[in-house]
XYZ file of C-alpha atoms in Angstrom:
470
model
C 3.201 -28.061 -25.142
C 1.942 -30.655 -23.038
C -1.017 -30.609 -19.845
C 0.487 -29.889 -16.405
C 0.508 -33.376 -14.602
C -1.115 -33.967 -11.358
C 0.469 -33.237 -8.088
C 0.375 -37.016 -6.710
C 1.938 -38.014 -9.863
C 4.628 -35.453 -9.580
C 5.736 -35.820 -6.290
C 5.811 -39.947 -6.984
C 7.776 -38.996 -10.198
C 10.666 -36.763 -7.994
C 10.846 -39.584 -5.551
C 12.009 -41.897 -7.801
C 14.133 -39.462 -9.515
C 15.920 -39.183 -6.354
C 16.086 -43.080 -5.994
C 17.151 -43.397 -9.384
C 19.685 -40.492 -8.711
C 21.137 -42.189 -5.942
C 21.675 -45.600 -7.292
C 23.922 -44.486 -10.953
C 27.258 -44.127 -10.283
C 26.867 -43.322 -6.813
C 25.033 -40.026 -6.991
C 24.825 -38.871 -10.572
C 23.267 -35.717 -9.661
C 26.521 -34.208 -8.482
C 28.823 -35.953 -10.734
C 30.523 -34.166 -12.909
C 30.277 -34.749 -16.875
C 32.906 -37.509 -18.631
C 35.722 -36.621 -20.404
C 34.958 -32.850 -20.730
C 32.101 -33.119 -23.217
C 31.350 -30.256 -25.333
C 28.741 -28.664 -24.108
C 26.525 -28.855 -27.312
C 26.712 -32.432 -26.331
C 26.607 -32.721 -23.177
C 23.196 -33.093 -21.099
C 24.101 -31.371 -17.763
C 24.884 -28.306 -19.957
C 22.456 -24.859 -20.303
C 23.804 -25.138 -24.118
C 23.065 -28.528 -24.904
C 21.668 -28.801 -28.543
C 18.169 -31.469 -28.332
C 16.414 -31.582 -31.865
C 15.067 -34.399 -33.469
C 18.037 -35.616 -34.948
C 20.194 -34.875 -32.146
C 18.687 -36.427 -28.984
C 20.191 -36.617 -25.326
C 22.671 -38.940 -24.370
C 21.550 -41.216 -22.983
C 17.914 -40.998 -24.024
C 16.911 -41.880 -20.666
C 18.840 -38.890 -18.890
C 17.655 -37.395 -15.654
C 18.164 -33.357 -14.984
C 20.102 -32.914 -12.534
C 19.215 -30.451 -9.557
C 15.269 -30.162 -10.110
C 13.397 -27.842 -7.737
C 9.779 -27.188 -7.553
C 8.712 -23.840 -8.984
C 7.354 -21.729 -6.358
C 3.661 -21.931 -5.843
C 3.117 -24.824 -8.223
C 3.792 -28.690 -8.664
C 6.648 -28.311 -11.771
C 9.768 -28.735 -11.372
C 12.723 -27.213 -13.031
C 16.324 -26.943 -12.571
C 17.848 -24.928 -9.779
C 18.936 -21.654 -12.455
C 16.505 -22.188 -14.552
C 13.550 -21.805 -11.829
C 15.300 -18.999 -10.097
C 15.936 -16.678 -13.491
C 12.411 -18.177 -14.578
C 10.724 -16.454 -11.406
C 12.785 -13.086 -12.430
C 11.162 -13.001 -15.668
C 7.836 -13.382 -14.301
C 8.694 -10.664 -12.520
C 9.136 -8.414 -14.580
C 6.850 -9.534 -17.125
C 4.209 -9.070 -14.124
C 5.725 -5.216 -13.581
C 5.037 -4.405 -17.052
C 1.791 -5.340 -17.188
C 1.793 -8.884 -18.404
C 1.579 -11.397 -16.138
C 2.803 -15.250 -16.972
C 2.046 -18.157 -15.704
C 4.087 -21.889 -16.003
C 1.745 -24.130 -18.296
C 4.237 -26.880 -18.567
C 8.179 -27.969 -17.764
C 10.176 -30.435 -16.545
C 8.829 -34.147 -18.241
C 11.079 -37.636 -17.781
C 11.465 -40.267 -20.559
C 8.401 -42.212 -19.657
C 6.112 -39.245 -19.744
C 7.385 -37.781 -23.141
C 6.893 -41.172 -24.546
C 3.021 -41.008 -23.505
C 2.659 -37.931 -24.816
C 4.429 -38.634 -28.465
C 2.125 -41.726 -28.587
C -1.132 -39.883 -27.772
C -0.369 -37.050 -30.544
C 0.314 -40.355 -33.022
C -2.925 -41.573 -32.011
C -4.407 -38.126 -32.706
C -3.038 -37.062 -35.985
C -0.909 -39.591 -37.324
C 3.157 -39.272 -36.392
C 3.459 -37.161 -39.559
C 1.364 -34.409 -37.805
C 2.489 -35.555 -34.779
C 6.119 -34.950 -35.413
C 6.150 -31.359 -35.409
C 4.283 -30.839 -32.459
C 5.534 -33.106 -30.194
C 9.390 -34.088 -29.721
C 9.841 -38.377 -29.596
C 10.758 -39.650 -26.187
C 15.058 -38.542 -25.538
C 14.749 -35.948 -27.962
C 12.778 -33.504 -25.740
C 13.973 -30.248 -24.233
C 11.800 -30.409 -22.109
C 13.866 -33.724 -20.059
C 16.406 -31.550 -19.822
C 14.924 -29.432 -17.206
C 16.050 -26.418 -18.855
C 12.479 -25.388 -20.772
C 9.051 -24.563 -20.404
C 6.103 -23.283 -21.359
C 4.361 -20.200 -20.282
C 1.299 -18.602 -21.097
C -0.801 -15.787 -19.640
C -2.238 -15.387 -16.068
C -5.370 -15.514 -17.028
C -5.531 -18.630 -19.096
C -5.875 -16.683 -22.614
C -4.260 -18.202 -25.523
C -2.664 -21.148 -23.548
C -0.186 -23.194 -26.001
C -1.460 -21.187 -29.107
C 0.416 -19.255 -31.880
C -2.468 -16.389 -30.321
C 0.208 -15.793 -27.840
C 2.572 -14.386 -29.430
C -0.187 -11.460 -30.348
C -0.606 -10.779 -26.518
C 1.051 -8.483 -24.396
C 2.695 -11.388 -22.208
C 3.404 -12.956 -25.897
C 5.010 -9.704 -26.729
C 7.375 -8.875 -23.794
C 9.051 -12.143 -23.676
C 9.666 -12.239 -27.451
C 11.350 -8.331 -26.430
C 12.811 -9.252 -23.063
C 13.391 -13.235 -22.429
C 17.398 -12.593 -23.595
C 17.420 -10.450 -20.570
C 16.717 -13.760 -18.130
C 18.943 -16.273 -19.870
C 16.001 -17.482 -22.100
C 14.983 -17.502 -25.637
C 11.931 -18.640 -27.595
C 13.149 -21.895 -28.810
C 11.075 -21.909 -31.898
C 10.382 -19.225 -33.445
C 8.224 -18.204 -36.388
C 9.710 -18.606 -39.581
C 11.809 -21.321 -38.977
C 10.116 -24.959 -38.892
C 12.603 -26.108 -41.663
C 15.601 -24.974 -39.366
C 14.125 -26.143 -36.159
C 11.356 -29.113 -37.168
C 8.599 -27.435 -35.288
C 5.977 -25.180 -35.730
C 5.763 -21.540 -34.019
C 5.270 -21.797 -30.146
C 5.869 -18.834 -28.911
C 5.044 -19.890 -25.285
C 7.939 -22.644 -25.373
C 11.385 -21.074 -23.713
C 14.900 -22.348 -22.912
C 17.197 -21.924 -20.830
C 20.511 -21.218 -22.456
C 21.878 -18.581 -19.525
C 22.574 -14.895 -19.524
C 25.777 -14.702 -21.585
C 24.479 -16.853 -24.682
C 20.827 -15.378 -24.632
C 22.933 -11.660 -24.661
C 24.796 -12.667 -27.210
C 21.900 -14.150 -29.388
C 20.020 -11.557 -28.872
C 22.790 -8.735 -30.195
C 23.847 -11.059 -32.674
C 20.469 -11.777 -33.961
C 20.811 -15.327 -34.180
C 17.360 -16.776 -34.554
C 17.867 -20.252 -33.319
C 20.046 -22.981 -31.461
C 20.785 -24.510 -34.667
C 22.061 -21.344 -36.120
C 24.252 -20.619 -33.470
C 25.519 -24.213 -33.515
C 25.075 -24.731 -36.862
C 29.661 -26.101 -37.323
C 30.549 -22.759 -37.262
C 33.284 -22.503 -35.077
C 35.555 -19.475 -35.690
C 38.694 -18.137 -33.882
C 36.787 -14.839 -33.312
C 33.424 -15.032 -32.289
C 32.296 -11.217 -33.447
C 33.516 -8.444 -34.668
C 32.717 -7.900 -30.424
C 35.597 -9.703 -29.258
C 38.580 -8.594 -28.268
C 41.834 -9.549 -29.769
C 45.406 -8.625 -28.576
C 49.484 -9.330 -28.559
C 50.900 -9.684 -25.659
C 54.512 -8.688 -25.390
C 56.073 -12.243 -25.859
C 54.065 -11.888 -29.387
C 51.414 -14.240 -28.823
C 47.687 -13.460 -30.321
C 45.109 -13.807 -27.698
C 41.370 -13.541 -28.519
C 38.625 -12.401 -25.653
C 35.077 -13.328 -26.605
C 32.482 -10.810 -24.635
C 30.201 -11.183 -22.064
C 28.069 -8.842 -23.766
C 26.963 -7.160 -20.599
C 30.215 -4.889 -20.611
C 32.973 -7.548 -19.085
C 35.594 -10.038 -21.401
C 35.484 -13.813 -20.748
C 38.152 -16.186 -20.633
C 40.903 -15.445 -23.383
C 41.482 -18.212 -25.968
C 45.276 -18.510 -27.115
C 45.546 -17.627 -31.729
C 48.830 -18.180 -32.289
C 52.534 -17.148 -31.686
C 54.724 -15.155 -34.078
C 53.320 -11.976 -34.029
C 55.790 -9.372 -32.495
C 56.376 -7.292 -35.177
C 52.853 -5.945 -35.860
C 52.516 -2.392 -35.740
C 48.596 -2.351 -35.600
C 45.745 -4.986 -36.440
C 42.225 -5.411 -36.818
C 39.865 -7.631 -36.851
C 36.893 -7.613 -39.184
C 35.157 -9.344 -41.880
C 37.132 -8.440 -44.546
C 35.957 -10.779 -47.309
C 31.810 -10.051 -46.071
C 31.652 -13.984 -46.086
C 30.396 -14.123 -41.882
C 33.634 -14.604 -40.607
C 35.867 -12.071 -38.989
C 39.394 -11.758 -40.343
C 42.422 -10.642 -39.639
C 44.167 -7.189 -41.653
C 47.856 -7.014 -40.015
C 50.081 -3.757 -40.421
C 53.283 -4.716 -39.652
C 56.518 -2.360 -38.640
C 58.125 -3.274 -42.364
C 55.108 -1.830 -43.995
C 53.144 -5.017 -45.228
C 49.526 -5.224 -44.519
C 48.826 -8.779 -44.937
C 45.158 -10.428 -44.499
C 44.541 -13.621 -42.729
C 40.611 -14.760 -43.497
C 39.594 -16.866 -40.812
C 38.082 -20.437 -41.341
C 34.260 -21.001 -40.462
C 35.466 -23.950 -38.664
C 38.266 -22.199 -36.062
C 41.714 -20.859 -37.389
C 43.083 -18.992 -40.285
C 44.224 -18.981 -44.207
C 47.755 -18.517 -44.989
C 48.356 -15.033 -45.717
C 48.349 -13.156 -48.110
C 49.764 -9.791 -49.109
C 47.276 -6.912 -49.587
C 49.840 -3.902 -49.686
C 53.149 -2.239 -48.997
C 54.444 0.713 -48.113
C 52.635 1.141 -44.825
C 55.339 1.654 -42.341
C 54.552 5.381 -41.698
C 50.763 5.619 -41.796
C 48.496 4.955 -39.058
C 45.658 3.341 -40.654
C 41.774 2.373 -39.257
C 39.244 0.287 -40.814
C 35.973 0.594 -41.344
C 32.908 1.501 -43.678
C 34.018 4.585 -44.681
C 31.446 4.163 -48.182
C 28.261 3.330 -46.454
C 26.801 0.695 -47.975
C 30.249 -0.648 -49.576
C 30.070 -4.848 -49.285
C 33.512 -4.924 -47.902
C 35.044 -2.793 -45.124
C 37.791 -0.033 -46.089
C 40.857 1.600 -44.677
C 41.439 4.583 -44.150
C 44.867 6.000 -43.258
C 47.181 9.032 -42.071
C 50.369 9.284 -44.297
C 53.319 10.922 -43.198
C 52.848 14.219 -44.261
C 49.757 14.350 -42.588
C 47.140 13.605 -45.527
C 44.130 11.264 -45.088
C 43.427 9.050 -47.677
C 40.479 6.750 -48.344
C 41.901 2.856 -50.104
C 38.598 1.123 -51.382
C 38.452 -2.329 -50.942
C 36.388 -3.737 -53.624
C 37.502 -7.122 -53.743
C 38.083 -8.466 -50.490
C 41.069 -9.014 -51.006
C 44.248 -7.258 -52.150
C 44.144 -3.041 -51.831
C 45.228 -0.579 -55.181
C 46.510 2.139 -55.155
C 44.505 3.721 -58.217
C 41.237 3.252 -55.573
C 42.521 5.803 -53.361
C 41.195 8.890 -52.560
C 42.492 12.122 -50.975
C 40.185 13.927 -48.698
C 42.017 15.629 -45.803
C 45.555 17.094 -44.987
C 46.993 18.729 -41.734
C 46.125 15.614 -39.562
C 50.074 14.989 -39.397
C 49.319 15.502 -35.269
C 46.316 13.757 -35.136
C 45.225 10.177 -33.920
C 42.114 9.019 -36.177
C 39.579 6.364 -34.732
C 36.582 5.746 -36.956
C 33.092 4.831 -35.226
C 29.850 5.970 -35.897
C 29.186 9.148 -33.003
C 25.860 10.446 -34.175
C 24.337 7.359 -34.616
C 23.325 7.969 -38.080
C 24.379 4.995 -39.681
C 27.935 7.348 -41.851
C 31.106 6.033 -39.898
C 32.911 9.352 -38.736
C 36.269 10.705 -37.755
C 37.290 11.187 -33.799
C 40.536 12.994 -33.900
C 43.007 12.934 -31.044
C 44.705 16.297 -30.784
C 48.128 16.397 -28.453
C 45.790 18.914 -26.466
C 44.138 16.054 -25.299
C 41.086 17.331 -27.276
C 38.598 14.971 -29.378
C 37.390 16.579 -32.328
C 34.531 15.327 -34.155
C 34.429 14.908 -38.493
C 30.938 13.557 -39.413
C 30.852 11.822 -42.571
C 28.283 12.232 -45.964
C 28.766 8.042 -45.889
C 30.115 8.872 -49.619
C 33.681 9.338 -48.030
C 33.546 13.100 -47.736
C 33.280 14.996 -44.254
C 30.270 16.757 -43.753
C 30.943 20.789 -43.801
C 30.103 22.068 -41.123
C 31.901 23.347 -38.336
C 33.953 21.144 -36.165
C 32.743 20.134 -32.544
C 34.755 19.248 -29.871
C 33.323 15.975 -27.944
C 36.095 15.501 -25.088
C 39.427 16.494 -23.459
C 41.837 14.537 -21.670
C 42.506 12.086 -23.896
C 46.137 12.252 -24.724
C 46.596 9.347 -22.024
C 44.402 7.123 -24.646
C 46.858 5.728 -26.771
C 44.661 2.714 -28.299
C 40.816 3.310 -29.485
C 38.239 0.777 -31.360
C 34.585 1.370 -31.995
C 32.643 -1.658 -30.933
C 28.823 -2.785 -31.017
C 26.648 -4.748 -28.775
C 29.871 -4.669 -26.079
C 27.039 -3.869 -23.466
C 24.327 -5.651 -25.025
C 21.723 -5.205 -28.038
C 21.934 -1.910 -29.558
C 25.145 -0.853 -27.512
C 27.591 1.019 -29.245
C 31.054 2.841 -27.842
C 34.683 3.109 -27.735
C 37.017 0.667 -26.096
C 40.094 2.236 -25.066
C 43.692 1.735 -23.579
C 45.194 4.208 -20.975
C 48.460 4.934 -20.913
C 48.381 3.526 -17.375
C 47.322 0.087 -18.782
C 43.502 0.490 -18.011
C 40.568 -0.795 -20.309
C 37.591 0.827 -20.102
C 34.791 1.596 -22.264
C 32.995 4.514 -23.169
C 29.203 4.120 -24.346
C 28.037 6.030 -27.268
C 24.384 7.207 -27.482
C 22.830 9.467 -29.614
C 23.040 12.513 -27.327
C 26.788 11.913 -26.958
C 28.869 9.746 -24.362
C 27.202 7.707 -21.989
C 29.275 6.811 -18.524
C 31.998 5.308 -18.678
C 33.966 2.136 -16.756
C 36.652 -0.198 -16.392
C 36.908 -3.502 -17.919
C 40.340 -4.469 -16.443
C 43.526 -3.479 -15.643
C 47.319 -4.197 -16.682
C 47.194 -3.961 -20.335
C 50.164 -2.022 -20.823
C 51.962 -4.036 -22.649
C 49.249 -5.542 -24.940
C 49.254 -3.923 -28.674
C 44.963 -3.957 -28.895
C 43.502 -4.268 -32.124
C 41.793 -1.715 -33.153
């Protein structure tokens, strides 16, 4: 946004940071936030939320842990200079070099600057090029502005059209950063395009962004607070019957479980997924009397009472997915006892018929199914588990039929897997693959590319006695 300020003035500006620093609280650059504040709201966070209706608290905060960016007078904070010179990195290996235009500003400065774009073009005009003194991202020492090397299209929509322009759009998620305002969206975000203008937000949110496709901080913070994150999370019962959720790190690892609820020992299988297509993943439980019961989840964190969606399940393994591509709602599809596969359409969201079955296979009676998509077409397929330990695969038409052809084996040695769930974006954008239980109690993960399997790892151990959703 703004010109780079002179070195004398910088240096004079750190040094009474530092003063300043010193003399709240009795060092307020260490101190740790009050009361546990939210991080949306609370200034020393990478995911504080700064718009012009929201601004920092208080509106004269100081960033905490500014460092000078090598070979230049800004200043940033410590992360954010540190993944910042990464990213130049490898924007510089590809062929693009970038340059820092503009970053850290205090309270006083942004205040100048909003008054001399009033002056300019009236605050109307002004307003959406220029944030009002405390409402700035820039104070927060987690943004800035970059441009190219060589000076072209400096603080112009232009950039966006160059090559530099280009790969961070592509590759800033892969530094912790995202274009804060991107084009399209001046009614979400107040400002015009400026594709130059990055935050900080940190690895794990820019990831999940990124896979997500979340355009903006206000999107992703927009009150929607959900149990489960993505149809990417993780959700288990533990053996004492209480329903743990594990959002991803999206960069193949789990972070810190987050406790559902108690009660829910005699499930036979569950799944999450967005059952009613409203955004929000739900619950579908099986349990071991044969009801299969559906718990939407609330946009704001929890669940709806249940409600009944079937009976009669007891002996069928079941699996849910889009069986019917391009079906609004997600289906099931299930193993009866006899060994017959059947297809139950779910064209309401909500309860399941029996008159919108189908029949389309028989003889799986030893088989384990697992639905995911293995060719990468876009048709959801069949992996079955033989008790040979072989995985055979079924491709689908997407009209609920297999394809006929004959049948391919794609691995051996899985009759120790006794839990499988196709997930996407577990590794990051455009990651697909199986998440699977051993009978040893391992979790690991096993990528899915278009040739075939990609390598495989552990995500953690001791998960014997967890019943996974699948």
């Amino acid at each position: 946004m703004p010109t780079p300020l002179r070195p004398a003035r910088l240096r004079a500006r750190l040094i009474s940071v530092v003063v300043l620093c010193c003399a709240l609280l009795g060092g307020l650059l260490t101190a740790q936030p009050a009361a546990a504040a939210i991080p949306v709201g609370n200034p020393d966070s990478y995911h504080v939320l700064v718009t012009k209706s929201r601004p920092l608290n208080p509106l004269n905060y100081i960033a905490p842990d500014l460092v000078y960016f090598p070979g230049t007078n800004y200043v940033l904070r410590r992360a954010v200079s540190a993944n910042l010179q990464n990213l130049f990195g490898g924007a510089r290996s590809a062929g693009a070099p970038l340059s820092v235009v503009s970053a850290y500003r205090s309270y006083s400065e942004q205040a100048s600057l909003y008054n001399n774009y009033v002056a300019m073009y009236g605050q109307a005009t002004a307003d959406t090029l220029s944030a009002r003194p405390g409402h700035s991202e820039h104070q927060t020492g987690l943004a800035v502005d970059v441009g190219n090397a060589n000076g072209s299209c400096g603080l112009g929509s232009c950039f966006g059209n160059t090559p530099g322009g280009k790969w961070v759009a592509a590759n800033a998620w892969r530094y912790g950063f995202i274009v804060r305002y991107p084009d399209g969206y001046q009614s979400t975000t107040g400002y015009t395009y400026e594709p130059w203008h990055l935050r900080y937000v940190g690895k794990p949110l820019a990831t999940e962004m990124k896979t997500r496709g979340i355009p903006t901080l206000e999107h992703y913070f927009n009150g929607s607070n959900p149990t489960i994150k993505s149809a990417t999370d993780l959700t288990a019962v533990d053996s004492s019957g209480v329903l743990w959720n594990y959002p991803p790190t999206f960069s193949g690892g789990l972070l810190q479980r987050t406790r559902v609820g108690g009660g829910w020992g005699g499930l036979k299988a569950g799944f999450a997924t967005d059952w009613n297509a409203d955004g929000v993943q739900d619950i579908l439980a099986q349990w071991q009397d044969g009801r299969l019961t559906l718990y939407r989840g609330l946009r704001g964190g929890g669940f709806q009472s249940p409600i009944r969606v079937g009976g009669g399940w007891g002996v069928h393994e079941i699996t849910v997915g889009t069986w019917w591509r391009g079906s609004r709602y997600p289906s099931v599809v299930a193993r009866d006892g006899a060994g017959r596969l059947w297809h139950y359409a779910n064209n309401t969201g909500g309860a399941l018929s029996s008159q919108a079955r189908a029949q389309f296979g028989s003889g799986w009676k030893t088989s384990r199914i697992t639905l995911a998509d293995f060719d990468r077409d876009g048709n959801q397929d069949v992996l079955a588990t033989r008790t040979t330990g072989e995985m055979v695969l079924y491709r689908s038409n997407g009209k609920a039929r297999f394809v006929d052809e004959g049948r391919r084996t794609i691995g051996s040695g899985w009759q120790s897997i006794d839990s499988a769930h196709a997930v996407s974006g577990f590794q990051g954008p455009a990651s697909y693959g199986l998440t699977v239980r051993t009978g040893s109690g391992a979790l690991r993960h096993y990528p899915i590319t278009k040739g075939g399997w990609g390598g495989a790892f552990t995500i953690g151990d001791g998960w014997q006695n967890s019943l996974i959703f699948r």
